[in-house]
């Protein structure tokens, strides 16, 4: 679990989520808001995938 919490890409995605929440509260509700949340979801998915791939690579190196 620590590998996810301390990863810089996950931290960046969380900060992006905070800014998305602020934009949702203060900004207009139009199609750009939907794109903002879709892009945030893609960012989170890529960050988690990156951590998983790094962990898999590290485990392969340990086995070798």
PDB file of N, CA, C and O in Angstrom:
ATOM      1  N   UNK A   1       0.815  -1.188   0.000  1.00  0.00           N
ATOM      2  CA  UNK A   1       0.000   0.000   0.000  1.00  0.00           C
ATOM      3  C   UNK A   1       0.863   1.258   0.000  1.00  0.00           C
ATOM      4  O   UNK A   1       0.506   2.251  -0.599  1.00  0.00           O
ATOM      5  N   UNK A   2       2.004   1.174   0.645  1.00  0.00           N
ATOM      6  CA  UNK A   2       2.895   2.323   0.723  1.00  0.00           C
ATOM      7  C   UNK A   2       3.390   2.745  -0.655  1.00  0.00           C
ATOM      8  O   UNK A   2       3.579   3.928  -0.911  1.00  0.00           O
ATOM      9  N   UNK A   3       3.574   1.750  -1.545  1.00  0.00           N
ATOM     10  CA  UNK A   3       4.056   2.083  -2.885  1.00  0.00           C
ATOM     11  C   UNK A   3       3.070   2.966  -3.643  1.00  0.00           C
ATOM     12  O   UNK A   3       3.465   3.755  -4.487  1.00  0.00           O
ATOM     13  N   UNK A   4       1.779   2.846  -3.323  1.00  0.00           N
ATOM     14  CA  UNK A   4       0.778   3.684  -3.976  1.00  0.00           C
ATOM     15  C   UNK A   4       0.707   5.064  -3.339  1.00  0.00           C
ATOM     16  O   UNK A   4       0.611   6.068  -4.029  1.00  0.00           O
ATOM     17  N   UNK A   5       0.754   5.111  -2.029  1.00  0.00           N
ATOM     18  CA  UNK A   5       0.581   6.379  -1.321  1.00  0.00           C
ATOM     19  C   UNK A   5       1.762   7.318  -1.548  1.00  0.00           C
ATOM     20  O   UNK A   5       1.579   8.524  -1.711  1.00  0.00           O
ATOM     21  N   UNK A   6       2.964   6.775  -1.588  1.00  0.00           N
ATOM     22  CA  UNK A   6       4.155   7.612  -1.681  1.00  0.00           C
ATOM     23  C   UNK A   6       4.630   7.852  -3.112  1.00  0.00           C
ATOM     24  O   UNK A   6       5.627   8.545  -3.313  1.00  0.00           O
ATOM     25  N   UNK A   7       3.937   7.319  -4.089  1.00  0.00           N
ATOM     26  CA  UNK A   7       4.347   7.499  -5.473  1.00  0.00           C
ATOM     27  C   UNK A   7       3.992   8.903  -5.943  1.00  0.00           C
ATOM     28  O   UNK A   7       2.890   9.403  -5.697  1.00  0.00           O
ATOM     29  N   UNK A   8       4.914   9.544  -6.630  1.00  0.00           N
ATOM     30  CA  UNK A   8       4.696  10.932  -7.048  1.00  0.00           C
ATOM     31  C   UNK A   8       3.573  11.063  -8.077  1.00  0.00           C
ATOM     32  O   UNK A   8       2.862  12.079  -8.083  1.00  0.00           O
ATOM     33  N   UNK A   9       3.378  10.069  -8.918  1.00  0.00           N
ATOM     34  CA  UNK A   9       2.291  10.177  -9.893  1.00  0.00           C
ATOM     35  C   UNK A   9       0.923  10.070  -9.214  1.00  0.00           C
ATOM     36  O   UNK A   9      -0.024  10.748  -9.605  1.00  0.00           O
ATOM     37  N   UNK A  10       0.821   9.266  -8.167  1.00  0.00           N
ATOM     38  CA  UNK A  10      -0.428   9.173  -7.413  1.00  0.00           C
ATOM     39  C   UNK A  10      -0.687  10.480  -6.660  1.00  0.00           C
ATOM     40  O   UNK A  10      -1.806  10.989  -6.633  1.00  0.00           O
ATOM     41  N   UNK A  11       0.360  11.023  -6.066  1.00  0.00           N
ATOM     42  CA  UNK A  11       0.226  12.298  -5.352  1.00  0.00           C
ATOM     43  C   UNK A  11      -0.219  13.398  -6.314  1.00  0.00           C
ATOM     44  O   UNK A  11      -1.095  14.203  -6.000  1.00  0.00           O
ATOM     45  N   UNK A  12       0.352  13.419  -7.495  1.00  0.00           N
ATOM     46  CA  UNK A  12      -0.047  14.404  -8.496  1.00  0.00           C
ATOM     47  C   UNK A  12      -1.493  14.227  -8.933  1.00  0.00           C
ATOM     48  O   UNK A  12      -2.214  15.207  -9.158  1.00  0.00           O
ATOM     49  N   UNK A  13      -1.934  12.981  -9.054  1.00  0.00           N
ATOM     50  CA  UNK A  13      -3.322  12.721  -9.437  1.00  0.00           C
ATOM     51  C   UNK A  13      -4.283  13.180  -8.338  1.00  0.00           C
ATOM     52  O   UNK A  13      -5.355  13.722  -8.632  1.00  0.00           O
ATOM     53  N   UNK A  14      -3.897  12.979  -7.088  1.00  0.00           N
ATOM     54  CA  UNK A  14      -4.744  13.430  -5.980  1.00  0.00           C
ATOM     55  C   UNK A  14      -4.846  14.953  -5.968  1.00  0.00           C
ATOM     56  O   UNK A  14      -5.934  15.519  -5.788  1.00  0.00           O
ATOM     57  N   UNK A  15      -3.728  15.616  -6.185  1.00  0.00           N
ATOM     58  CA  UNK A  15      -3.745  17.078  -6.235  1.00  0.00           C
ATOM     59  C   UNK A  15      -4.594  17.555  -7.414  1.00  0.00           C
ATOM     60  O   UNK A  15      -5.333  18.531  -7.309  1.00  0.00           O
ATOM     61  N   UNK A  16      -4.514  16.850  -8.527  1.00  0.00           N
ATOM     62  CA  UNK A  16      -5.369  17.170  -9.660  1.00  0.00           C
ATOM     63  C   UNK A  16      -6.831  16.979  -9.332  1.00  0.00           C
ATOM     64  O   UNK A  16      -7.691  17.735  -9.798  1.00  0.00           O
ATOM     65  N   UNK A  17      -7.142  15.973  -8.524  1.00  0.00           N
ATOM     66  CA  UNK A  17      -8.518  15.753  -8.089  1.00  0.00           C
ATOM     67  C   UNK A  17      -9.018  16.891  -7.214  1.00  0.00           C
ATOM     68  O   UNK A  17     -10.181  17.298  -7.310  1.00  0.00           O
ATOM     69  N   UNK A  18      -8.145  17.408  -6.365  1.00  0.00           N
ATOM     70  CA  UNK A  18      -8.524  18.544  -5.514  1.00  0.00           C
ATOM     71  C   UNK A  18      -8.844  19.755  -6.377  1.00  0.00           C
ATOM     72  O   UNK A  18      -9.843  20.450  -6.145  1.00  0.00           O
ATOM     73  N   UNK A  19      -8.032  20.008  -7.371  1.00  0.00           N
ATOM     74  CA  UNK A  19      -8.308  21.150  -8.250  1.00  0.00           C
ATOM     75  C   UNK A  19      -9.568  20.918  -9.083  1.00  0.00           C
ATOM     76  O   UNK A  19     -10.305  21.863  -9.378  1.00  0.00           O
ATOM     77  N   UNK A  20      -9.845  19.668  -9.433  1.00  0.00           N
ATOM     78  CA  UNK A  20     -11.083  19.363 -10.165  1.00  0.00           C
ATOM     79  C   UNK A  20     -12.305  19.607  -9.289  1.00  0.00           C
ATOM     80  O   UNK A  20     -13.331  20.111  -9.770  1.00  0.00           O
ATOM     81  N   UNK A  21     -12.199  19.268  -8.017  1.00  0.00           N
ATOM     82  CA  UNK A  21     -13.309  19.535  -7.095  1.00  0.00           C
ATOM     83  C   UNK A  21     -13.535  21.036  -6.961  1.00  0.00           C
ATOM     84  O   UNK A  21     -14.676  21.512  -6.975  1.00  0.00           O
ATOM     85  N   UNK A  22     -12.468  21.799  -6.843  1.00  0.00           N
ATOM     86  CA  UNK A  22     -12.603  23.254  -6.749  1.00  0.00           C
ATOM     87  C   UNK A  22     -13.220  23.832  -8.011  1.00  0.00           C
ATOM     88  O   UNK A  22     -14.060  24.732  -7.941  1.00  0.00           O
ATOM     89  N   UNK A  23     -12.816  23.340  -9.164  1.00  0.00           N
ATOM     90  CA  UNK A  23     -13.386  23.823 -10.421  1.00  0.00           C
ATOM     91  C   UNK A  23     -14.863  23.462 -10.519  1.00  0.00           C
ATOM     92  O   UNK A  23     -15.664  24.225 -11.063  1.00  0.00           O
ATOM     93  N   UNK A  24     -15.226  22.310  -9.979  1.00  0.00           N
ATOM     94  CA  UNK A  24     -16.629  21.898 -10.000  1.00  0.00           C
ATOM     95  C   UNK A  24     -17.463  22.801  -9.101  1.00  0.00           C
ATOM     96  O   UNK A  24     -18.583  23.168  -9.461  1.00  0.00           O
ATOM     97  N   UNK A  25     -16.933  23.156  -7.963  1.00  0.00           N
ATOM     98  CA  UNK A  25     -17.665  24.034  -7.041  1.00  0.00           C
ATOM     99  C   UNK A  25     -17.832  25.444  -7.577  1.00  0.00           C
ATOM    100  O   UNK A  25     -18.896  26.032  -7.467  1.00  0.00           O
ATOM    101  N   UNK A  26     -16.771  25.994  -8.135  1.00  0.00           N
ATOM    102  CA  UNK A  26     -16.750  27.413  -8.478  1.00  0.00           C
ATOM    103  C   UNK A  26     -17.037  27.718  -9.942  1.00  0.00           C
ATOM    104  O   UNK A  26     -17.459  28.815 -10.273  1.00  0.00           O
ATOM    105  N   UNK A  27     -16.786  26.759 -10.827  1.00  0.00           N
ATOM    106  CA  UNK A  27     -16.876  27.051 -12.250  1.00  0.00           C
ATOM    107  C   UNK A  27     -18.244  26.776 -12.850  1.00  0.00           C
ATOM    108  O   UNK A  27     -19.155  26.289 -12.181  1.00  0.00           O
ATOM    109  N   UNK A  28     -18.361  27.099 -14.118  1.00  0.00           N
ATOM    110  CA  UNK A  28     -19.627  26.829 -14.808  1.00  0.00           C
ATOM    111  C   UNK A  28     -19.802  25.331 -15.064  1.00  0.00           C
ATOM    112  O   UNK A  28     -18.835  24.586 -15.169  1.00  0.00           O
ATOM    113  N   UNK A  29     -21.029  24.919 -15.147  1.00  0.00           N
ATOM    114  CA  UNK A  29     -21.346  23.510 -15.406  1.00  0.00           C
ATOM    115  C   UNK A  29     -21.624  23.362 -16.901  1.00  0.00           C
ATOM    116  O   UNK A  29     -22.735  23.587 -17.369  1.00  0.00           O
ATOM    117  N   UNK A  30     -20.586  22.987 -17.612  1.00  0.00           N
ATOM    118  CA  UNK A  30     -20.744  22.778 -19.043  1.00  0.00           C
ATOM    119  C   UNK A  30     -19.913  21.568 -19.468  1.00  0.00           C
ATOM    120  O   UNK A  30     -19.433  20.803 -18.636  1.00  0.00           O
ATOM    121  N   UNK A  31     -19.728  21.396 -20.763  1.00  0.00           N
ATOM    122  CA  UNK A  31     -19.047  20.222 -21.287  1.00  0.00           C
ATOM    123  C   UNK A  31     -17.591  20.164 -20.873  1.00  0.00           C
ATOM    124  O   UNK A  31     -17.009  19.092 -20.773  1.00  0.00           O
ATOM    125  N   UNK A  32     -16.990  21.289 -20.578  1.00  0.00           N
ATOM    126  CA  UNK A  32     -15.587  21.291 -20.159  1.00  0.00           C
ATOM    127  C   UNK A  32     -15.401  20.650 -18.791  1.00  0.00           C
ATOM    128  O   UNK A  32     -14.361  20.044 -18.516  1.00  0.00           O
ATOM    129  N   UNK A  33     -16.399  20.754 -17.943  1.00  0.00           N
ATOM    130  CA  UNK A  33     -16.335  20.116 -16.635  1.00  0.00           C
ATOM    131  C   UNK A  33     -16.319  18.594 -16.779  1.00  0.00           C
ATOM    132  O   UNK A  33     -15.577  17.901 -16.080  1.00  0.00           O
ATOM    133  N   UNK A  34     -17.102  18.083 -17.691  1.00  0.00           N
ATOM    134  CA  UNK A  34     -17.105  16.637 -17.953  1.00  0.00           C
ATOM    135  C   UNK A  34     -15.735  16.198 -18.457  1.00  0.00           C
ATOM    136  O   UNK A  34     -15.199  15.180 -18.006  1.00  0.00           O
ATOM    137  N   UNK A  35     -15.161  16.958 -19.362  1.00  0.00           N
ATOM    138  CA  UNK A  35     -13.820  16.622 -19.864  1.00  0.00           C
ATOM    139  C   UNK A  35     -12.771  16.692 -18.764  1.00  0.00           C
ATOM    140  O   UNK A  35     -11.828  15.886 -18.746  1.00  0.00           O
ATOM    141  N   UNK A  36     -12.931  17.622 -17.845  1.00  0.00           N
ATOM    142  CA  UNK A  36     -12.010  17.732 -16.717  1.00  0.00           C
ATOM    143  C   UNK A  36     -12.028  16.458 -15.889  1.00  0.00           C
ATOM    144  O   UNK A  36     -10.970  15.909 -15.554  1.00  0.00           O
ATOM    145  N   UNK A  37     -13.220  15.949 -15.569  1.00  0.00           N
ATOM    146  CA  UNK A  37     -13.325  14.744 -14.755  1.00  0.00           C
ATOM    147  C   UNK A  37     -12.878  13.500 -15.518  1.00  0.00           C
ATOM    148  O   UNK A  37     -12.268  12.602 -14.939  1.00  0.00           O
ATOM    149  N   UNK A  38     -13.151  13.453 -16.808  1.00  0.00           N
ATOM    150  CA  UNK A  38     -12.681  12.312 -17.610  1.00  0.00           C
ATOM    151  C   UNK A  38     -11.159  12.298 -17.665  1.00  0.00           C
ATOM    152  O   UNK A  38     -10.528  11.245 -17.494  1.00  0.00           O
ATOM    153  N   UNK A  39     -10.561  13.456 -17.865  1.00  0.00           N
ATOM    154  CA  UNK A  39      -9.097  13.512 -17.916  1.00  0.00           C
ATOM    155  C   UNK A  39      -8.492  13.171 -16.559  1.00  0.00           C
ATOM    156  O   UNK A  39      -7.450  12.523 -16.489  1.00  0.00           O
ATOM    157  N   UNK A  40      -9.145  13.576 -15.470  1.00  0.00           N
ATOM    158  CA  UNK A  40      -8.652  13.213 -14.148  1.00  0.00           C
ATOM    159  C   UNK A  40      -8.724  11.701 -13.934  1.00  0.00           C
ATOM    160  O   UNK A  40      -7.791  11.107 -13.411  1.00  0.00           O
ATOM    161  N   UNK A  41      -9.816  11.078 -14.358  1.00  0.00           N
ATOM    162  CA  UNK A  41      -9.955   9.625 -14.215  1.00  0.00           C
ATOM    163  C   UNK A  41      -8.885   8.884 -15.024  1.00  0.00           C
ATOM    164  O   UNK A  41      -8.314   7.891 -14.554  1.00  0.00           O
ATOM    165  N   UNK A  42      -8.589   9.370 -16.210  1.00  0.00           N
ATOM    166  CA  UNK A  42      -7.544   8.762 -17.032  1.00  0.00           C
ATOM    167  C   UNK A  42      -6.182   8.926 -16.352  1.00  0.00           C
ATOM    168  O   UNK A  42      -5.365   8.003 -16.344  1.00  0.00           O
ATOM    169  N   UNK A  43      -5.940  10.084 -15.762  1.00  0.00           N
ATOM    170  CA  UNK A  43      -4.685  10.327 -15.054  1.00  0.00           C
ATOM    171  C   UNK A  43      -4.519   9.367 -13.881  1.00  0.00           C
ATOM    172  O   UNK A  43      -3.438   8.799 -13.666  1.00  0.00           O
ATOM    173  N   UNK A  44      -5.586   9.154 -13.131  1.00  0.00           N
ATOM    174  CA  UNK A  44      -5.528   8.224 -11.995  1.00  0.00           C
ATOM    175  C   UNK A  44      -5.271   6.804 -12.495  1.00  0.00           C
ATOM    176  O   UNK A  44      -4.449   6.074 -11.928  1.00  0.00           O
ATOM    177  N   UNK A  45      -5.951   6.414 -13.564  1.00  0.00           N
ATOM    178  CA  UNK A  45      -5.765   5.063 -14.106  1.00  0.00           C
ATOM    179  C   UNK A  45      -4.325   4.860 -14.579  1.00  0.00           C
ATOM    180  O   UNK A  45      -3.721   3.806 -14.329  1.00  0.00           O
ATOM    181  N   UNK A  46      -3.768   5.843 -15.245  1.00  0.00           N
ATOM    182  CA  UNK A  46      -2.383   5.738 -15.703  1.00  0.00           C
ATOM    183  C   UNK A  46      -1.396   5.710 -14.536  1.00  0.00           C
ATOM    184  O   UNK A  46      -0.405   4.982 -14.577  1.00  0.00           O
ATOM    185  N   UNK A  47      -1.661   6.491 -13.504  1.00  0.00           N
ATOM    186  CA  UNK A  47      -0.776   6.511 -12.341  1.00  0.00           C
ATOM    187  C   UNK A  47      -0.788   5.158 -11.628  1.00  0.00           C
ATOM    188  O   UNK A  47       0.269   4.620 -11.276  1.00  0.00           O
ATOM    189  N   UNK A  48      -1.967   4.591 -11.438  1.00  0.00           N
ATOM    190  CA  UNK A  48      -2.064   3.287 -10.780  1.00  0.00           C
ATOM    191  C   UNK A  48      -1.413   2.214 -11.653  1.00  0.00           C
ATOM    192  O   UNK A  48      -0.680   1.354 -11.153  1.00  0.00           O
ATOM    193  N   UNK A  49      -1.654   2.276 -12.947  1.00  0.00           N
ATOM    194  CA  UNK A  49      -1.028   1.316 -13.850  1.00  0.00           C
ATOM    195  C   UNK A  49       0.482   1.412 -13.843  1.00  0.00           C
ATOM    196  O   UNK A  49       1.183   0.395 -13.911  1.00  0.00           O
ATOM    197  N   UNK A  50       0.983   2.614 -13.745  1.00  0.00           N
ATOM    198  CA  UNK A  50       2.429   2.820 -13.690  1.00  0.00           C
ATOM    199  C   UNK A  50       3.028   2.207 -12.427  1.00  0.00           C
ATOM    200  O   UNK A  50       4.080   1.554 -12.478  1.00  0.00           O
ATOM    201  N   UNK A  51       2.369   2.401 -11.308  1.00  0.00           N
ATOM    202  CA  UNK A  51       2.859   1.825 -10.057  1.00  0.00           C
ATOM    203  C   UNK A  51       2.818   0.303 -10.129  1.00  0.00           C
ATOM    204  O   UNK A  51       3.765  -0.378  -9.704  1.00  0.00           O
ATOM    205  N   UNK A  52       1.755  -0.240 -10.668  1.00  0.00           N
ATOM    206  CA  UNK A  52       1.640  -1.694 -10.793  1.00  0.00           C
ATOM    207  C   UNK A  52       2.729  -2.254 -11.701  1.00  0.00           C
ATOM    208  O   UNK A  52       3.323  -3.293 -11.406  1.00  0.00           O
ATOM    209  N   UNK A  53       3.008  -1.568 -12.810  1.00  0.00           N
ATOM    210  CA  UNK A  53       4.040  -2.022 -13.738  1.00  0.00           C
ATOM    211  C   UNK A  53       5.423  -1.957 -13.092  1.00  0.00           C
ATOM    212  O   UNK A  53       6.227  -2.878 -13.242  1.00  0.00           O
ATOM    213  N   UNK A  54       5.703  -0.881 -12.362  1.00  0.00           N
ATOM    214  CA  UNK A  54       6.989  -0.767 -11.673  1.00  0.00           C
ATOM    215  C   UNK A  54       7.161  -1.866 -10.640  1.00  0.00           C
ATOM    216  O   UNK A  54       8.255  -2.417 -10.480  1.00  0.00           O
ATOM    217  N   UNK A  55       6.090  -2.189  -9.916  1.00  0.00           N
ATOM    218  CA  UNK A  55       6.149  -3.250  -8.919  1.00  0.00           C
ATOM    219  C   UNK A  55       6.384  -4.601  -9.583  1.00  0.00           C
ATOM    220  O   UNK A  55       7.190  -5.408  -9.102  1.00  0.00           O
ATOM    221  N   UNK A  56       5.725  -4.825 -10.687  1.00  0.00           N
ATOM    222  CA  UNK A  56       5.912  -6.100 -11.426  1.00  0.00           C
ATOM    223  C   UNK A  56       7.337  -6.206 -11.936  1.00  0.00           C
ATOM    224  O   UNK A  56       7.953  -7.284 -11.844  1.00  0.00           O
ATOM    225  N   UNK A  57       7.886  -5.128 -12.465  1.00  0.00           N
ATOM    226  CA  UNK A  57       9.264  -5.146 -12.955  1.00  0.00           C
ATOM    227  C   UNK A  57      10.256  -5.413 -11.812  1.00  0.00           C
ATOM    228  O   UNK A  57      11.232  -6.145 -11.978  1.00  0.00           O
ATOM    229  N   UNK A  58      10.008  -4.810 -10.660  1.00  0.00           N
ATOM    230  CA  UNK A  58      10.890  -4.999  -9.514  1.00  0.00           C
ATOM    231  C   UNK A  58      10.852  -6.464  -9.041  1.00  0.00           C
ATOM    232  O   UNK A  58      11.880  -7.034  -8.693  1.00  0.00           O
ATOM    233  N   UNK A  59       9.689  -7.056  -9.062  1.00  0.00           N
ATOM    234  CA  UNK A  59       9.569  -8.451  -8.646  1.00  0.00           C
ATOM    235  C   UNK A  59      10.280  -9.382  -9.637  1.00  0.00           C
ATOM    236  O   UNK A  59      10.887 -10.366  -9.233  1.00  0.00           O
ATOM    237  N   UNK A  60      10.215  -9.069 -10.909  1.00  0.00           N
ATOM    238  CA  UNK A  60      10.913  -9.869 -11.914  1.00  0.00           C
ATOM    239  C   UNK A  60      12.419  -9.786 -11.728  1.00  0.00           C
ATOM    240  O   UNK A  60      13.134 -10.766 -11.903  1.00  0.00           O
ATOM    241  N   UNK A  61      12.909  -8.593 -11.392  1.00  0.00           N
ATOM    242  CA  UNK A  61      14.343  -8.428 -11.164  1.00  0.00           C
ATOM    243  C   UNK A  61      14.792  -9.196  -9.915  1.00  0.00           C
ATOM    244  O   UNK A  61      15.897  -9.733  -9.885  1.00  0.00           O
ATOM    245  N   UNK A  62      13.955  -9.251  -8.897  1.00  0.00           N
ATOM    246  CA  UNK A  62      14.307  -9.997  -7.690  1.00  0.00           C
ATOM    247  C   UNK A  62      14.370 -11.491  -7.952  1.00  0.00           C
ATOM    248  O   UNK A  62      15.190 -12.191  -7.365  1.00  0.00           O
ATOM    249  N   UNK A  63      13.505 -11.985  -8.822  1.00  0.00           N
ATOM    250  CA  UNK A  63      13.488 -13.408  -9.141  1.00  0.00           C
ATOM    251  C   UNK A  63      14.673 -13.839  -9.986  1.00  0.00           C
ATOM    252  O   UNK A  63      15.087 -14.984  -9.940  1.00  0.00           O
ATOM    253  N   UNK A  64      15.216 -12.921 -10.740  1.00  0.00           N
ATOM    254  CA  UNK A  64      16.343 -13.246 -11.629  1.00  0.00           C
ATOM    255  C   UNK A  64      17.636 -13.438 -10.905  1.00  0.00           C
ATOM    256  O   UNK A  64      17.922 -13.022  -9.880  1.00  0.00           O
TER     257      UNK A  64
END
